[in-house]
Coordinates of C-alpha atoms in Angstrom, one line a residue:
M8 CA 38.9 -7.0 -7.6
F9 CA 35.9 -4.7 -7.9
N10 CA 36.1 -2.5 -11.2
K11 CA 36.1 1.2 -10.2
H12 CA 34.9 2.1 -13.6
I13 CA 31.2 1.5 -13.0
S14 CA 29.1 1.4 -16.2
R15 CA 26.5 4.2 -16.9
R16 CA 23.6 1.9 -16.5
S17 CA 24.8 0.6 -13.1
F18 CA 25.4 4.2 -12.0
L19 CA 21.9 5.2 -12.9
T20 CA 20.8 2.1 -11.1
I21 CA 22.6 3.0 -7.9
S22 CA 21.4 6.6 -8.1
A23 CA 17.8 5.3 -8.5
M24 CA 18.1 2.8 -5.6
T25 CA 19.7 5.2 -3.3
A26 CA 17.2 8.1 -3.9
A27 CA 14.4 5.8 -3.2
A28 CA 15.9 4.8 0.0
L29 CA 16.9 8.1 1.4
A30 CA 15.2 9.8 4.3
L31 CA 14.2 13.4 4.2
D32 CA 17.2 15.8 4.6
W33 CA 15.8 18.7 6.7
K34 CA 19.0 20.7 6.5
K35 CA 18.5 20.7 2.7
V36 CA 14.8 21.4 3.0
N37 CA 15.3 24.3 5.2
A38 CA 18.0 25.6 2.8
M39 CA 15.5 25.4 0.0
A40 CA 12.7 26.9 1.9
A41 CA 14.9 30.0 2.7
K42 CA 15.5 30.6 -1.2
M43 CA 11.9 30.3 -2.2
G44 CA 10.5 33.6 -0.8
P45 CA 7.1 33.9 0.4
P46 CA 5.4 30.5 0.8
T47 CA 2.3 32.2 -0.4
D48 CA 3.6 32.3 -3.9
Y49 CA 3.2 28.5 -4.2
P50 CA -0.4 27.6 -3.9
T51 CA -0.7 23.9 -4.3
V52 CA -3.8 21.8 -5.0
I53 CA -3.9 18.1 -4.0
I54 CA -6.3 15.7 -5.8
G55 CA -7.4 13.1 -3.3
A56 CA -7.1 12.7 0.5
G57 CA -5.6 9.3 0.6
L58 CA -2.5 8.7 2.6
G59 CA -0.1 10.1 -0.1
G60 CA -2.1 13.2 -0.6
L61 CA -2.5 13.8 3.0
C62 CA 1.1 13.2 3.8
C63 CA 2.3 15.6 1.1
G64 CA -0.2 18.1 2.1
A65 CA 0.6 18.0 5.8
Y66 CA 4.5 18.4 5.0
L67 CA 3.6 21.5 2.7
A68 CA 1.1 23.1 5.0
R69 CA 3.6 22.9 7.8
Q70 CA 6.0 24.8 5.6
G71 CA 3.3 27.7 5.2
I72 CA 2.5 26.6 1.8
P73 CA -1.3 27.2 0.8
V74 CA -2.6 23.8 0.3
T75 CA -6.0 22.8 -0.8
V76 CA -6.8 19.0 -0.8
I77 CA -9.8 18.2 -2.9
E78 CA -11.5 14.8 -2.1
Q79 CA -14.5 13.1 -3.8
H80 CA -15.6 11.4 -0.5
Y81 CA -16.9 12.8 2.7
V82 CA -14.1 11.5 4.8
P83 CA -10.3 11.5 4.3
G84 CA -8.2 8.5 3.9
G85 CA -8.9 6.7 0.6
Y86 CA -8.6 3.0 1.7
A87 CA -7.3 4.0 5.2
T88 CA -10.8 4.4 6.6
S89 CA -13.7 2.6 8.4
F90 CA -17.5 2.7 8.1
D91 CA -20.4 2.0 10.5
R92 CA -23.3 -0.4 10.2
A93 CA -26.4 -1.2 12.6
A94 CA -26.5 2.4 14.0
G95 CA -22.7 2.4 15.0
K96 CA -22.9 -0.9 16.8
F97 CA -20.2 -2.3 14.4
T98 CA -17.4 -0.1 12.9
F99 CA -15.7 -2.0 10.2
E100 CA -12.1 -1.5 8.9
V101 CA -11.6 -1.1 5.2
S102 CA -8.1 -2.1 4.7
L103 CA -5.7 -2.2 7.6
H104 CA -4.6 -5.6 8.8
G105 CA -1.2 -4.5 10.0
T106 CA 1.5 -2.2 9.2
T107 CA 5.2 -1.5 10.3
A108 CA 5.1 1.4 12.6
K109 CA 8.3 1.3 14.7
N110 CA 11.9 2.1 13.9
N111 CA 11.2 2.7 10.2
S112 CA 10.0 5.5 7.8
V113 CA 6.4 5.3 9.1
E114 CA 7.3 6.3 12.4
R115 CA 9.7 9.0 11.1
I116 CA 7.3 10.6 8.6
L117 CA 4.4 10.7 11.2
K118 CA 6.7 12.5 13.7
N119 CA 8.0 14.9 11.0
I120 CA 4.2 16.1 10.4
G121 CA 3.4 16.1 14.0
V122 CA 0.8 13.4 14.3
Y123 CA 2.7 10.3 15.7
D124 CA 2.0 11.2 19.2
R125 CA -1.6 11.6 18.7
L126 CA -1.9 7.9 17.4
E127 CA -1.8 4.7 19.5
F128 CA -0.3 1.8 17.6
V129 CA -1.2 -1.7 19.1
E130 CA 1.5 -4.4 18.5
L131 CA -0.5 -7.4 17.1
P132 CA -0.2 -10.9 18.6
D133 CA 1.5 -12.4 15.4
I134 CA 2.5 -11.0 11.9
Y135 CA 0.0 -13.5 10.3
C136 CA -0.9 -17.3 10.5
M137 CA -0.7 -19.6 7.4
K138 CA -3.1 -22.6 7.1
T139 CA -2.6 -25.1 4.5
P140 CA -3.9 -28.7 4.1
D141 CA -0.4 -29.8 5.3
F142 CA 0.5 -27.6 8.1
E143 CA -0.3 -24.5 10.1
I144 CA 2.3 -21.8 11.2
N145 CA 2.0 -18.6 13.2
V146 CA 4.7 -16.2 12.2
P147 CA 5.8 -14.5 15.4
Q148 CA 6.4 -10.8 16.1
R149 CA 10.0 -9.7 16.1
N150 CA 11.4 -13.0 16.4
P151 CA 13.0 -14.2 13.1
D152 CA 14.8 -17.1 14.9
L153 CA 11.6 -18.5 16.1
Y154 CA 10.1 -18.3 12.6
I155 CA 13.0 -20.1 11.2
Q156 CA 12.8 -22.8 13.9
M157 CA 9.1 -23.2 13.1
L158 CA 9.7 -23.7 9.4
A159 CA 12.8 -26.0 10.0
E160 CA 10.7 -28.3 12.0
K161 CA 8.3 -28.8 9.0
F162 CA 11.3 -28.8 6.4
P163 CA 14.2 -30.0 8.4
E164 CA 16.3 -30.9 5.2
E165 CA 16.1 -27.2 4.3
A166 CA 17.0 -25.6 7.6
D167 CA 20.1 -23.9 6.4
G168 CA 18.4 -22.4 3.4
I169 CA 15.5 -21.2 5.5
R170 CA 17.9 -19.4 7.7
S171 CA 19.9 -17.9 5.0
F172 CA 16.8 -16.8 3.1
V173 CA 15.2 -15.1 6.2
Y174 CA 18.4 -13.3 7.1
E175 CA 19.1 -12.2 3.6
M176 CA 15.7 -10.3 3.7
I177 CA 16.6 -8.7 7.0
G178 CA 20.0 -7.9 5.8
I179 CA 18.5 -5.9 2.9
T180 CA 16.3 -4.2 5.4
D181 CA 19.3 -3.4 7.5
E182 CA 21.1 -2.1 4.5
V183 CA 18.2 0.3 3.7
D184 CA 18.2 1.4 7.3
R185 CA 21.9 2.2 7.1
L186 CA 21.4 4.3 3.9
H187 CA 18.7 6.2 5.8
Q188 CA 21.1 6.9 8.7
K189 CA 23.8 8.0 6.4
K190 CA 21.7 10.3 4.3
G191 CA 23.1 8.9 1.2
K192 CA 26.6 9.9 1.9
F193 CA 28.8 7.3 0.1
F194 CA 31.0 6.9 -2.9
K195 CA 28.7 5.5 -5.6
P196 CA 31.4 3.4 -7.4
F197 CA 31.8 1.4 -4.0
F198 CA 28.1 0.9 -3.5
P199 CA 28.0 -2.7 -4.9
L200 CA 30.6 -3.5 -2.1
Q201 CA 29.0 -1.4 0.7
Y202 CA 25.5 -2.6 0.0
R203 CA 26.2 -6.2 -1.3
K204 CA 22.7 -7.5 -0.5
M205 CA 20.8 -4.7 -2.1
W206 CA 23.0 -4.8 -5.3
H207 CA 22.7 -8.7 -5.5
V208 CA 18.9 -8.7 -5.8
R209 CA 18.5 -5.4 -7.8
N210 CA 17.3 -7.5 -10.8
Q211 CA 15.8 -10.5 -9.3
T212 CA 12.3 -11.6 -8.8
L213 CA 11.2 -13.4 -5.5
A214 CA 11.3 -16.6 -7.3
D215 CA 14.9 -15.9 -8.4
M216 CA 15.8 -15.1 -4.8
L217 CA 14.1 -18.1 -3.3
K218 CA 15.8 -20.7 -5.5
E219 CA 19.2 -19.6 -4.4
H220 CA 18.3 -20.7 -0.8
V221 CA 15.7 -23.5 -0.8
Q222 CA 14.5 -26.1 -3.2
N223 CA 11.2 -27.6 -2.0
Q224 CA 8.2 -25.9 -3.6
A225 CA 5.9 -26.0 -0.6
L226 CA 8.7 -24.3 1.5
K227 CA 9.2 -21.7 -1.3
D228 CA 5.4 -20.9 -1.1
A229 CA 5.5 -20.7 2.6
L230 CA 8.4 -18.2 2.6
A231 CA 6.6 -16.2 -0.1
G232 CA 3.4 -16.2 2.2
L233 CA 3.0 -12.5 2.3
W234 CA 2.9 -12.3 -1.6
G235 CA -0.9 -11.2 -1.3
Y236 CA 0.3 -8.1 0.8
Y237 CA 2.1 -6.9 -2.5
G238 CA -0.3 -8.4 -5.2
L239 CA 1.9 -10.5 -7.2
P240 CA 3.2 -14.0 -7.2
S241 CA 6.9 -14.9 -6.7
S242 CA 7.6 -15.2 -10.4
Q243 CA 6.5 -11.4 -11.1
L244 CA 7.2 -9.7 -7.7
S245 CA 10.5 -7.8 -7.1
A246 CA 12.9 -9.5 -4.7
F247 CA 14.0 -6.3 -3.3
Y248 CA 10.4 -5.0 -2.7
Y249 CA 9.4 -8.2 -0.9
S250 CA 12.5 -8.4 1.2
V251 CA 12.4 -4.8 2.5
A252 CA 8.7 -5.1 3.4
T253 CA 8.7 -8.7 4.9
G254 CA 12.1 -8.2 6.5
G255 CA 10.6 -5.1 8.1
Y256 CA 7.7 -7.0 9.6
L257 CA 10.0 -9.8 10.8
K258 CA 12.4 -7.5 12.5
N259 CA 10.1 -4.6 13.7
G260 CA 6.8 -6.1 14.1
S261 CA 3.2 -5.5 12.7
Y262 CA 0.9 -3.0 14.2
Y263 CA -2.7 -2.0 14.1
I264 CA -4.0 1.7 14.7
K265 CA -6.3 2.0 17.7
Q266 CA -9.2 2.5 17.1
R267 CA -9.2 2.2 13.4
S268 CA -7.2 3.3 10.4
Q269 CA -9.5 6.4 10.1
D270 CA -7.6 7.7 13.1
L271 CA -4.6 8.1 11.0
S272 CA -6.3 9.7 8.1
N273 CA -8.1 12.1 10.5
A274 CA -5.0 13.1 12.3
M275 CA -3.3 14.0 9.1
A276 CA -6.4 15.9 7.7
Q277 CA -6.5 17.9 11.0
E278 CA -2.7 18.7 10.8
I279 CA -3.2 20.2 7.3
E280 CA -6.1 22.4 8.5
N281 CA -4.3 23.3 11.8
S282 CA -1.4 24.5 9.7
G283 CA -3.6 26.6 7.4
G284 CA -4.5 24.2 4.6
K285 CA -8.0 23.5 3.4
I286 CA -9.8 20.1 2.5
L287 CA -12.9 20.3 0.2
Y288 CA -15.0 17.2 0.7
N289 CA -17.7 15.8 -1.8
K290 CA -15.7 17.6 -4.6
T291 CA -14.4 16.1 -7.8
V292 CA -11.6 17.4 -10.0
T293 CA -12.4 17.0 -13.7
N294 CA -9.7 18.9 -15.4
I295 CA -6.1 20.0 -14.7
R296 CA -5.3 23.2 -16.5
V297 CA -2.1 23.7 -18.4
K298 CA -0.5 26.4 -20.3
D299 CA 2.9 26.2 -22.1
N300 CA 3.3 22.7 -20.6
T301 CA 3.0 24.0 -17.0
V302 CA 0.0 23.5 -14.7
T303 CA -2.1 26.6 -13.9
G304 CA -4.8 25.0 -11.8
I305 CA -7.7 22.7 -11.8
E306 CA -11.5 22.7 -12.5
M307 CA -14.0 20.7 -10.5
S308 CA -17.2 19.1 -11.7
D309 CA -19.3 22.2 -10.6
K310 CA -17.0 24.3 -12.8
T311 CA -15.3 25.9 -9.8
T312 CA -11.7 26.6 -10.7
L313 CA -8.6 27.1 -8.4
A314 CA -5.3 28.6 -9.6
A315 CA -2.1 26.5 -8.7
K316 CA 1.6 26.6 -8.8
A317 CA 1.6 22.9 -8.4
V318 CA -0.9 20.0 -8.6
V319 CA -0.3 16.8 -6.8
S320 CA -2.3 13.9 -8.0
N321 CA -3.1 11.3 -5.3
A322 CA -5.8 9.9 -7.9
S323 CA -5.1 7.0 -10.2
A324 CA -2.2 7.9 -12.6
L325 CA -4.2 6.6 -15.6
T326 CA -7.2 8.8 -14.8
T327 CA -4.9 11.8 -14.2
F328 CA -3.0 11.5 -17.4
Q329 CA -5.7 10.1 -19.8
K330 CA -8.7 12.0 -18.7
M331 CA -7.9 15.0 -16.6
L332 CA -5.5 16.8 -18.9
P333 CA -6.0 18.8 -22.2
K334 CA -5.6 16.7 -25.5
D335 CA -2.1 16.3 -26.8
T336 CA -0.6 17.8 -23.6
V337 CA 1.0 14.5 -22.4
P338 CA 3.9 13.1 -24.4
E339 CA 3.1 10.2 -26.6
A340 CA 6.2 8.3 -25.2
Y341 CA 5.1 9.0 -21.5
L342 CA 1.3 7.7 -22.4
K343 CA 3.0 4.6 -23.9
Q344 CA 4.9 4.1 -20.7
L345 CA 1.9 4.3 -18.6
K346 CA 0.0 1.8 -20.7
S347 CA 2.9 -0.6 -20.3
Y348 CA 2.1 -0.8 -16.5
R349 CA -0.8 -2.8 -15.2
P350 CA -3.2 -1.7 -12.3
S351 CA -2.6 -4.0 -9.3
I352 CA -4.9 -6.6 -8.2
S353 CA -8.3 -5.7 -6.6
S354 CA -10.3 -7.3 -3.7
F355 CA -13.6 -8.9 -2.7
I356 CA -14.3 -8.3 1.0
V357 CA -17.0 -9.5 3.4
W358 CA -17.5 -7.7 6.7
L359 CA -19.2 -9.5 9.5
G360 CA -20.7 -8.4 12.7
L361 CA -21.3 -11.3 14.9
N362 CA -23.8 -11.6 17.8
Q363 CA -21.3 -13.1 20.2
D364 CA -17.6 -12.8 21.2
I365 CA -15.5 -15.5 19.5
T366 CA -12.2 -14.1 20.4
D367 CA -11.2 -17.4 22.3
R368 CA -12.6 -19.7 19.6
I369 CA -10.0 -18.5 16.9
S370 CA -6.4 -18.9 17.4
C371 CA -4.9 -16.0 15.2
Y372 CA -5.6 -12.4 14.4
G373 CA -5.0 -12.9 10.7
T374 CA -5.1 -16.1 8.9
H375 CA -4.2 -16.8 5.5
V376 CA -6.1 -19.9 4.2
S377 CA -4.6 -21.8 1.2
G378 CA -5.8 -24.9 -0.7
K379 CA -3.4 -27.2 -2.4
Q380 CA -2.5 -24.8 -5.0
D381 CA 1.0 -23.3 -5.3
V382 CA 1.6 -19.5 -5.2
E383 CA 1.4 -19.2 -9.0
T384 CA -1.8 -21.1 -9.4
A385 CA -3.2 -19.3 -6.3
Y386 CA -2.7 -16.1 -8.2
Q387 CA -4.3 -17.1 -11.2
S388 CA -7.3 -18.2 -9.2
C389 CA -7.5 -14.8 -7.8
I390 CA -7.2 -13.0 -11.1
N391 CA -9.9 -15.3 -12.6
G392 CA -12.2 -14.9 -9.7
D393 CA -12.0 -18.5 -8.6
I394 CA -13.5 -17.8 -5.2
E395 CA -14.3 -21.5 -4.6
N396 CA -10.8 -22.6 -4.8
G397 CA -8.4 -19.5 -4.5
P398 CA -6.8 -18.5 -1.2
F399 CA -8.5 -16.1 1.2
G400 CA -7.9 -14.4 4.5
V401 CA -9.7 -14.0 7.8
A402 CA -9.0 -11.0 10.1
A403 CA -10.3 -11.5 13.6
Y404 CA -10.0 -7.8 14.7
D405 CA -11.0 -8.4 18.3
K406 CA -7.8 -10.2 18.8
A407 CA -5.9 -6.8 18.1
F408 CA -7.0 -5.2 21.4
N409 CA -9.7 -5.6 24.0
G410 CA -12.8 -3.5 23.3
Y411 CA -12.4 -3.5 19.6
S412 CA -16.1 -4.5 19.3
M413 CA -19.0 -3.9 21.7
P414 CA -19.5 -6.4 24.4
D415 CA -20.7 -9.9 23.3
T416 CA -20.0 -9.1 19.6
S417 CA -17.1 -9.5 17.2
T418 CA -16.1 -8.1 14.1
L419 CA -14.3 -10.1 11.3
M420 CA -13.1 -9.4 7.6
L421 CA -13.1 -12.0 5.0
L422 CA -10.8 -11.2 2.1
F423 CA -10.3 -12.5 -1.3
L424 CA -7.9 -11.0 -3.7
C425 CA -9.6 -10.4 -7.0
G426 CA -8.8 -9.7 -10.6
Y427 CA -11.2 -7.0 -12.2
E428 CA -12.3 -9.2 -15.2
P429 CA -14.8 -11.1 -13.3
W430 CA -16.5 -7.8 -12.5
R431 CA -15.9 -5.8 -15.8
Q432 CA -19.2 -7.2 -17.2
F433 CA -21.2 -5.3 -14.6
E434 CA -19.1 -1.9 -15.0
S435 CA -21.5 0.0 -17.2
D436 CA -24.6 -1.2 -15.5
Y437 CA -23.0 -0.3 -12.1
Q438 CA -22.0 3.2 -13.1
N439 CA -25.6 3.8 -14.4
N440 CA -27.2 2.4 -11.1
R441 CA -28.5 -0.8 -12.8
K442 CA -27.2 -3.3 -10.4
K443 CA -29.6 -6.4 -10.3
S444 CA -27.0 -8.8 -12.0
Y445 CA -24.2 -7.3 -10.1
Y446 CA -25.9 -7.9 -6.8
T447 CA -26.6 -11.3 -7.7
Q448 CA -23.0 -12.2 -8.1
K449 CA -21.9 -10.2 -5.1
N450 CA -24.4 -12.1 -2.9
Q451 CA -23.3 -15.5 -4.4
W452 CA -19.6 -14.6 -3.7
T453 CA -20.5 -13.4 -0.2
D454 CA -22.2 -16.8 0.6
I455 CA -19.3 -18.8 -0.7
L456 CA -16.7 -16.9 1.4
I457 CA -18.6 -17.2 4.5
R458 CA -19.2 -20.9 3.9
R459 CA -15.4 -21.5 3.2
A460 CA -14.5 -19.6 6.3
E461 CA -17.0 -21.7 8.4
E462 CA -15.6 -25.0 7.0
T463 CA -12.0 -24.2 7.5
L464 CA -11.8 -22.0 10.5
I465 CA -14.9 -20.9 12.4
P466 CA -17.5 -23.6 12.9
G467 CA -20.9 -22.4 13.1
L468 CA -20.2 -18.9 11.7
S469 CA -23.2 -18.5 9.5
S470 CA -25.3 -18.9 12.5
M471 CA -23.6 -15.9 14.4
I472 CA -24.1 -13.3 11.6
E473 CA -25.9 -10.2 12.7
V474 CA -24.7 -7.7 10.2
K475 CA -22.8 -8.5 6.9
E476 CA -21.5 -6.1 4.1
A477 CA -19.4 -6.8 1.1
G478 CA -17.3 -4.7 -1.2
T479 CA -16.2 -5.6 -4.8
P480 CA -13.6 -4.1 -7.3
L481 CA -16.5 -1.8 -8.3
T482 CA -17.0 -0.8 -4.8
N483 CA -13.3 0.1 -4.7
W484 CA -13.6 2.3 -7.9
Q485 CA -16.6 4.1 -6.5
Y486 CA -15.2 5.2 -3.3
T487 CA -11.6 5.8 -4.5
G488 CA -11.8 6.3 -8.2
N489 CA -8.8 3.8 -8.6
T490 CA -8.8 2.3 -12.1
E491 CA -10.1 -1.2 -12.1
G492 CA -10.5 -1.0 -8.3
A493 CA -6.8 -1.6 -7.8
I494 CA -5.8 -1.7 -4.0
Y495 CA -2.0 -1.1 -4.6
G496 CA -2.0 1.4 -7.6
F497 CA 0.4 0.2 -10.3
E498 CA 1.5 -3.4 -9.5
Q499 CA 5.0 -4.0 -8.3
S500 CA 6.2 -5.7 -11.6
M501 CA 9.8 -6.0 -12.5
N502 CA 9.5 -3.1 -15.0
N503 CA 7.8 -0.8 -12.4
A504 CA 9.3 -1.6 -9.1
F505 CA 11.8 0.2 -6.9
M506 CA 14.6 1.4 -9.2
N507 CA 12.4 1.2 -12.3
R508 CA 9.4 2.6 -10.5
I509 CA 7.5 5.6 -12.2
S510 CA 8.6 9.0 -11.0
N511 CA 6.4 11.1 -9.0
E512 CA 7.6 14.1 -11.1
S513 CA 5.8 14.2 -14.5
P514 CA 6.6 15.5 -18.0
I515 CA 4.1 18.4 -17.1
N516 CA 5.8 21.2 -15.2
G517 CA 4.3 21.3 -11.9
L518 CA 2.3 18.1 -12.0
Y519 CA 3.2 15.4 -9.6
L520 CA 2.0 12.0 -8.2
A521 CA 1.8 11.1 -4.6
G522 CA 0.3 7.8 -3.4
S523 CA 0.2 4.1 -4.4
W524 CA 0.3 4.9 -8.3
G525 CA 3.6 6.6 -7.8
D526 CA 7.0 5.8 -6.3
P527 CA 7.6 3.7 -4.3
G528 CA 4.0 2.3 -4.5
G529 CA 1.2 0.8 -2.4
G530 CA 0.6 0.0 1.2
Y531 CA 0.4 2.4 4.2
E532 CA 4.3 2.7 4.4
G533 CA 4.6 3.1 0.4
A534 CA 1.8 5.7 0.2
L535 CA 3.3 7.7 3.1
R536 CA 6.7 7.7 1.7
S537 CA 5.4 8.6 -1.8
G538 CA 3.8 11.8 -0.2
E539 CA 7.2 12.6 1.4
I540 CA 9.1 12.0 -1.9
T541 CA 6.8 14.5 -3.7
F542 CA 7.1 17.1 -1.0
Q543 CA 10.9 17.0 -1.3
K544 CA 10.8 17.1 -5.1
L545 CA 8.6 20.2 -4.7
M546 CA 10.9 22.0 -2.3
E547 CA 13.8 21.1 -4.6
K548 CA 12.1 22.7 -7.7
W549 CA 11.0 25.8 -5.8
G550 CA 14.2 26.4 -3.8
G551 CA 16.8 24.7 -5.9

């Protein structure tokens, strides 16, 4: 029989799990707002106009809070952006392949801040395709049974385990949805009985979870096929984190934002401004001012200062706490905690504008190409920059919707997940605009990735290229300021994922995180949810 006398550690675990899963409670928010007094008493500065910062800013501005977002780039969005080449003939997507956007927190958040109906979400033809030397599989939209059937045909002896694993992931997603609907109203000692699946995987890696269901290593790697979306291999990745995200894709589908992800960022920025907030572009925050362990405002590189009741950092947490704050302000224990976390993996990307329409010559929208390496070896290849042998992806954006590119052209992205170390040697020269050696390696990697895509997926690719551009981890750092060019903030390791994730509320009164470096982490949904969590924490602080 279940022991009602739950341990303190388990109680805290349940509290963390449920807090991370809960939807925003508007009844509580409105009650807190009523206690606050004039909203103008709470000027807030947000450092960075990535999705987390924009989301938090939109929520606050709609409450009448004076919000100023300060962004180093000339457009909002962080990685949720796009750029033009060839005088606008090609518009390249920076990051979005597909995101969940229906029946989940993305839809709810975007409706809450008034932008959902301004956006058009296009359901993609498939979630993704996996191409290995031994088999190819297209993971279908909103049809987990067909996905199970496809894998069972390749691994018939593991059919039962495939089904149990897939439905375990979906079951975890369903339990999180149920928590949303109940707004966290449950009796904590009974949580392990009411939410058995969530409780079961709370301390498991994806590898732990897989071995409970299947034995074949190639099958395990296939079921972990989306590991690149989360930046860690099965042995290091939280089973809960993988299950919620992947189960969400399988159940609710994957979507692209028409025309580009920049539309999402622009809509949120517009909502902030329409609600009375301000966004300052081409400005950099250099210092966060603190008095008596409480933030008082910020200073920019041009020495302009702004007073603030709260500062929300959508920037790198490491930059925020190691470089922006006065010396000896941050507790040593907190700095030690931050140093124990690692920035996530980065990326090397090649964008191609082709001089012909190849939509009918490529079978999938998004293809993950793997060699004979297992997931663990593939991850190490990425970290080490083994672009000749590591896995890579190809996104054929014209399969997302008709008219993505101009007539008789095509737009492609080639993506190789990459560690920072292969590029660290160029860091100082890059920052001082001495880039000759950097360009040599960048061009070499570009040619290798094009050749590999041509050999495995698109014959004749090199002869079709009209425009090509490439981005490295140093490019990521330049445009986002993310430490080591991280694309997911802090990685989702077991010591910093979900119930153990760093809090968005810092030891400095009035200083918060919002975005991929905070809770719950990276990705479009994670960044949006992080902005919402921080908004709620601010309202609780001010009106509690």
